[in-house]
Coordinates of N, CA and C in Angstrom, one line a residue:
M1 N 37.2 -79.9 74.2 CA 36.1 -80.6 74.7 C 36.0 -80.2 76.2
N2 N 34.8 -80.0 76.6 CA 34.5 -79.5 78.0 C 34.5 -80.7 78.9
K3 N 35.4 -80.7 80.0 CA 35.5 -81.8 80.9 C 34.7 -81.5 82.2
E4 N 33.9 -80.4 82.2 CA 33.1 -80.2 83.4 C 31.9 -81.2 83.4
P5 N 31.6 -81.7 84.6 CA 30.4 -82.6 84.7 C 29.1 -81.8 84.4
N6 N 28.2 -82.5 83.9 CA 26.8 -82.0 83.6 C 25.9 -82.2 84.8
I7 N 25.9 -81.3 85.7 CA 25.1 -81.4 86.9 C 23.6 -81.3 86.6
I8 N 22.8 -82.2 87.0 CA 21.4 -82.2 86.8 C 20.7 -81.8 88.1
C9 N 21.2 -82.2 89.2 CA 20.7 -81.9 90.5 C 21.7 -81.2 91.3
R10 N 21.6 -79.9 91.4 CA 22.6 -79.1 92.0 C 22.6 -79.3 93.6
C11 N 21.5 -79.5 94.1 CA 21.4 -79.7 95.6 C 22.2 -80.9 96.1
E12 N 22.1 -82.0 95.3 CA 22.8 -83.3 95.7 C 24.0 -83.6 94.8
D13 N 24.4 -82.6 93.9 CA 25.6 -82.7 93.1 C 25.6 -84.0 92.2
V14 N 24.4 -84.2 91.6 CA 24.3 -85.4 90.7 C 24.4 -85.0 89.3
T15 N 25.1 -85.8 88.5 CA 25.3 -85.5 87.1 C 24.3 -86.3 86.2
V16 N 24.2 -85.8 85.0 CA 23.3 -86.5 84.0 C 23.9 -87.8 83.7
E17 N 25.2 -88.0 83.7 CA 25.8 -89.3 83.5 C 25.5 -90.3 84.5
Q18 N 25.4 -89.9 85.8 CA 25.0 -90.8 86.9 C 23.6 -91.2 86.7
V19 N 22.7 -90.3 86.3 CA 21.3 -90.7 86.1 C 21.2 -91.7 84.9
R20 N 21.9 -91.4 83.8 CA 21.9 -92.3 82.7 C 22.4 -93.7 83.0
E21 N 23.5 -93.7 83.8 CA 24.1 -95.0 84.2 C 23.0 -95.8 85.0
L22 N 22.3 -95.2 85.9 CA 21.3 -96.0 86.6 C 20.1 -96.4 85.7
L23 N 19.8 -95.5 84.7 CA 18.7 -95.9 83.8 C 19.1 -97.1 83.1
H24 N 20.3 -97.3 82.7 CA 20.8 -98.5 82.0 C 20.8 -99.7 82.9
K25 N 20.9 -99.4 84.2 CA 20.8 -100.6 85.1 C 19.4 -101.0 85.5
G26 N 18.4 -100.2 84.9 CA 17.0 -100.6 85.2 C 16.3 -99.7 86.1
Y27 N 16.9 -98.7 86.7 CA 16.2 -97.8 87.5 C 15.4 -96.8 86.7
T28 N 14.2 -97.0 86.3 CA 13.5 -96.2 85.3 C 12.3 -95.4 85.8
H29 N 12.3 -95.2 87.1 CA 11.2 -94.4 87.7 C 11.9 -93.3 88.6
F30 N 11.3 -92.1 88.7 CA 11.9 -91.1 89.4 C 12.2 -91.5 90.9
E31 N 11.2 -92.2 91.5 CA 11.4 -92.7 92.9 C 12.6 -93.6 93.0
D32 N 12.8 -94.5 92.0 CA 14.0 -95.3 92.0 C 15.3 -94.5 92.1
L33 N 15.4 -93.5 91.2 CA 16.5 -92.6 91.1 C 16.7 -91.8 92.4
K34 N 15.6 -91.4 93.0 CA 15.6 -90.7 94.2 C 16.2 -91.5 95.4
R35 N 15.8 -92.8 95.4 CA 16.4 -93.6 96.5 C 17.9 -93.9 96.3
Q36 N 18.3 -94.0 95.0 CA 19.7 -94.3 94.7 C 20.6 -93.1 94.8
L37 N 20.1 -92.0 94.2 CA 21.0 -90.8 94.1 C 20.6 -89.6 95.0
R38 N 19.5 -89.7 95.6 CA 18.9 -88.6 96.5 C 18.5 -87.4 95.7
V39 N 18.2 -87.6 94.4 CA 17.7 -86.4 93.6 C 16.3 -86.0 94.1
G40 N 16.1 -84.8 94.1 CA 14.8 -84.3 94.6 C 14.7 -84.2 96.1
M41 N 15.8 -84.5 96.8 CA 15.7 -84.5 98.3 C 16.5 -83.4 98.9
G42 N 17.0 -82.5 98.1 CA 17.8 -81.4 98.6 C 16.9 -80.2 99.1
P43 N 17.5 -79.1 99.3 CA 16.7 -77.9 99.8 C 15.6 -77.5 98.8
C44 N 15.7 -77.7 97.5 CA 14.7 -77.3 96.6 C 13.6 -78.3 96.4
Q45 N 13.8 -79.5 97.0 CA 12.8 -80.6 96.9 C 12.4 -81.0 95.5
G46 N 13.3 -80.9 94.6 CA 13.1 -81.3 93.2 C 12.6 -80.2 92.3
Q47 N 12.4 -79.0 92.8 CA 11.8 -78.0 92.0 C 12.8 -77.6 90.8
N48 N 14.1 -77.8 91.0 CA 15.0 -77.5 89.9 C 15.4 -78.7 89.0
C49 N 15.3 -79.9 89.5 CA 15.8 -81.0 88.8 C 14.7 -82.0 88.3
Q50 N 13.6 -82.1 89.0 CA 12.6 -83.1 88.8 C 12.2 -83.2 87.3
E51 N 11.9 -82.1 86.7 CA 11.4 -82.0 85.3 C 12.5 -82.5 84.4
M52 N 13.7 -82.1 84.6 CA 14.8 -82.6 83.7 C 15.1 -84.1 83.9
I53 N 15.0 -84.6 85.1 CA 15.2 -86.0 85.3 C 14.1 -86.8 84.6
R54 N 12.8 -86.3 84.8 CA 11.7 -87.0 84.2 C 11.8 -87.0 82.6
R55 N 12.4 -85.9 82.1 CA 12.7 -85.8 80.7 C 13.7 -86.9 80.2
E56 N 14.7 -87.0 81.1 CA 15.8 -88.1 80.8 C 15.2 -89.5 80.8
I57 N 14.3 -89.7 81.8 CA 13.6 -91.0 81.9 C 12.8 -91.3 80.6
A58 N 12.0 -90.3 80.2 CA 11.1 -90.4 79.1 C 11.9 -90.6 77.8
T59 N 13.0 -89.9 77.6 CA 13.8 -90.1 76.5 C 14.4 -91.5 76.4
F60 N 14.9 -91.9 77.6 CA 15.5 -93.3 77.7 C 14.5 -94.4 77.3
L61 N 13.2 -94.2 77.8 CA 12.2 -95.2 77.6 C 11.5 -95.0 76.2
G62 N 11.7 -93.9 75.6 CA 11.1 -93.6 74.3 C 9.6 -93.4 74.4
V63 N 9.2 -92.7 75.5 CA 7.8 -92.4 75.7 C 7.7 -90.9 75.9
S64 N 6.4 -90.4 75.9 CA 6.1 -89.0 76.2 C 6.4 -88.7 77.7
I65 N 6.7 -87.5 78.0 CA 7.0 -87.1 79.4 C 5.8 -87.2 80.2
E66 N 4.6 -87.1 79.6 CA 3.3 -87.2 80.4 C 3.2 -88.7 80.9

Protein backbone atom coordinates (compact mmCIF):
# COMPACT_ATOMS: atom_id res chain seq x y z
CA MET A 1 0.00 0.00 0.00
CA ASN A 2 1.26 3.44 -0.96
CA LYS A 3 1.87 5.67 2.10
CA GLU A 4 2.60 8.78 0.00
CA PRO A 5 0.14 11.63 0.61
CA ASN A 6 -2.18 12.47 -2.31
CA ILE A 7 -1.28 16.09 -2.96
CA ILE A 8 -4.08 18.05 -4.64
CA CYS A 9 -2.53 21.53 -4.32
CA ARG A 10 1.20 21.40 -4.92
CA CYS A 11 1.79 25.09 -4.27
CA GLU A 12 0.38 24.93 -0.73
CA ASP A 13 1.14 21.23 -0.11
CA VAL A 14 -2.50 20.32 0.57
CA THR A 15 -3.67 16.71 0.37
CA VAL A 16 -6.94 15.29 -0.90
CA GLU A 17 -7.50 13.93 2.59
CA GLN A 18 -7.29 17.44 4.09
CA VAL A 19 -9.86 18.69 1.57
CA ARG A 20 -12.19 15.77 2.30
CA GLU A 21 -11.85 16.29 6.05
CA LEU A 22 -13.00 19.89 5.73
CA LEU A 23 -15.83 18.87 3.39
CA HIS A 24 -17.10 16.58 6.16
CA LYS A 25 -16.89 19.51 8.57
CA GLY A 26 -19.19 21.58 6.35
CA TYR A 27 -16.77 23.62 4.25
CA THR A 28 -18.47 22.91 0.92
CA HIS A 29 -17.46 25.88 -1.25
CA PHE A 30 -14.13 26.52 -2.91
CA GLU A 31 -13.84 29.87 -1.14
CA ASP A 32 -14.33 28.14 2.24
CA LEU A 33 -11.51 25.72 1.48
CA LYS A 34 -9.37 28.55 0.17
CA ARG A 35 -9.69 30.41 3.47
CA GLN A 36 -8.95 27.32 5.55
CA LEU A 37 -6.24 25.60 3.49
CA ARG A 38 -4.95 28.39 1.19
CA VAL A 39 -5.70 26.27 -1.90
CA GLY A 40 -5.59 28.38 -5.03
CA MET A 41 -3.43 31.02 -3.37
CA GLY A 42 0.01 29.79 -4.40
CA PRO A 43 2.09 30.84 -7.40
CA CYS A 44 -0.25 29.08 -9.88
CA GLN A 45 -3.33 30.88 -8.45
CA GLY A 46 -5.39 27.68 -8.65
CA GLN A 47 -4.61 26.83 -12.27
CA ASN A 48 -3.38 23.39 -11.24
CA CYS A 49 -5.72 22.51 -8.36
CA GLN A 50 -8.96 24.46 -8.67
CA GLU A 51 -10.68 22.07 -11.09
CA MET A 52 -9.70 18.99 -9.04
CA ILE A 53 -10.94 20.58 -5.82
CA ARG A 54 -14.22 21.63 -7.45
CA ARG A 55 -14.60 18.02 -8.63
CA GLU A 56 -14.07 16.79 -5.05
CA ILE A 57 -16.73 19.23 -3.81
CA ALA A 58 -19.20 18.15 -6.51
CA THR A 59 -18.61 14.47 -5.77
CA PHE A 60 -19.06 15.06 -2.04
CA LEU A 61 -22.31 16.98 -2.59
CA GLY A 62 -23.55 14.59 -5.26
CA VAL A 63 -24.05 17.35 -7.82
CA SER A 64 -22.73 18.18 -11.28
CA ILE A 65 -19.45 20.07 -11.37
CA GLU A 66 -21.19 22.92 -13.24
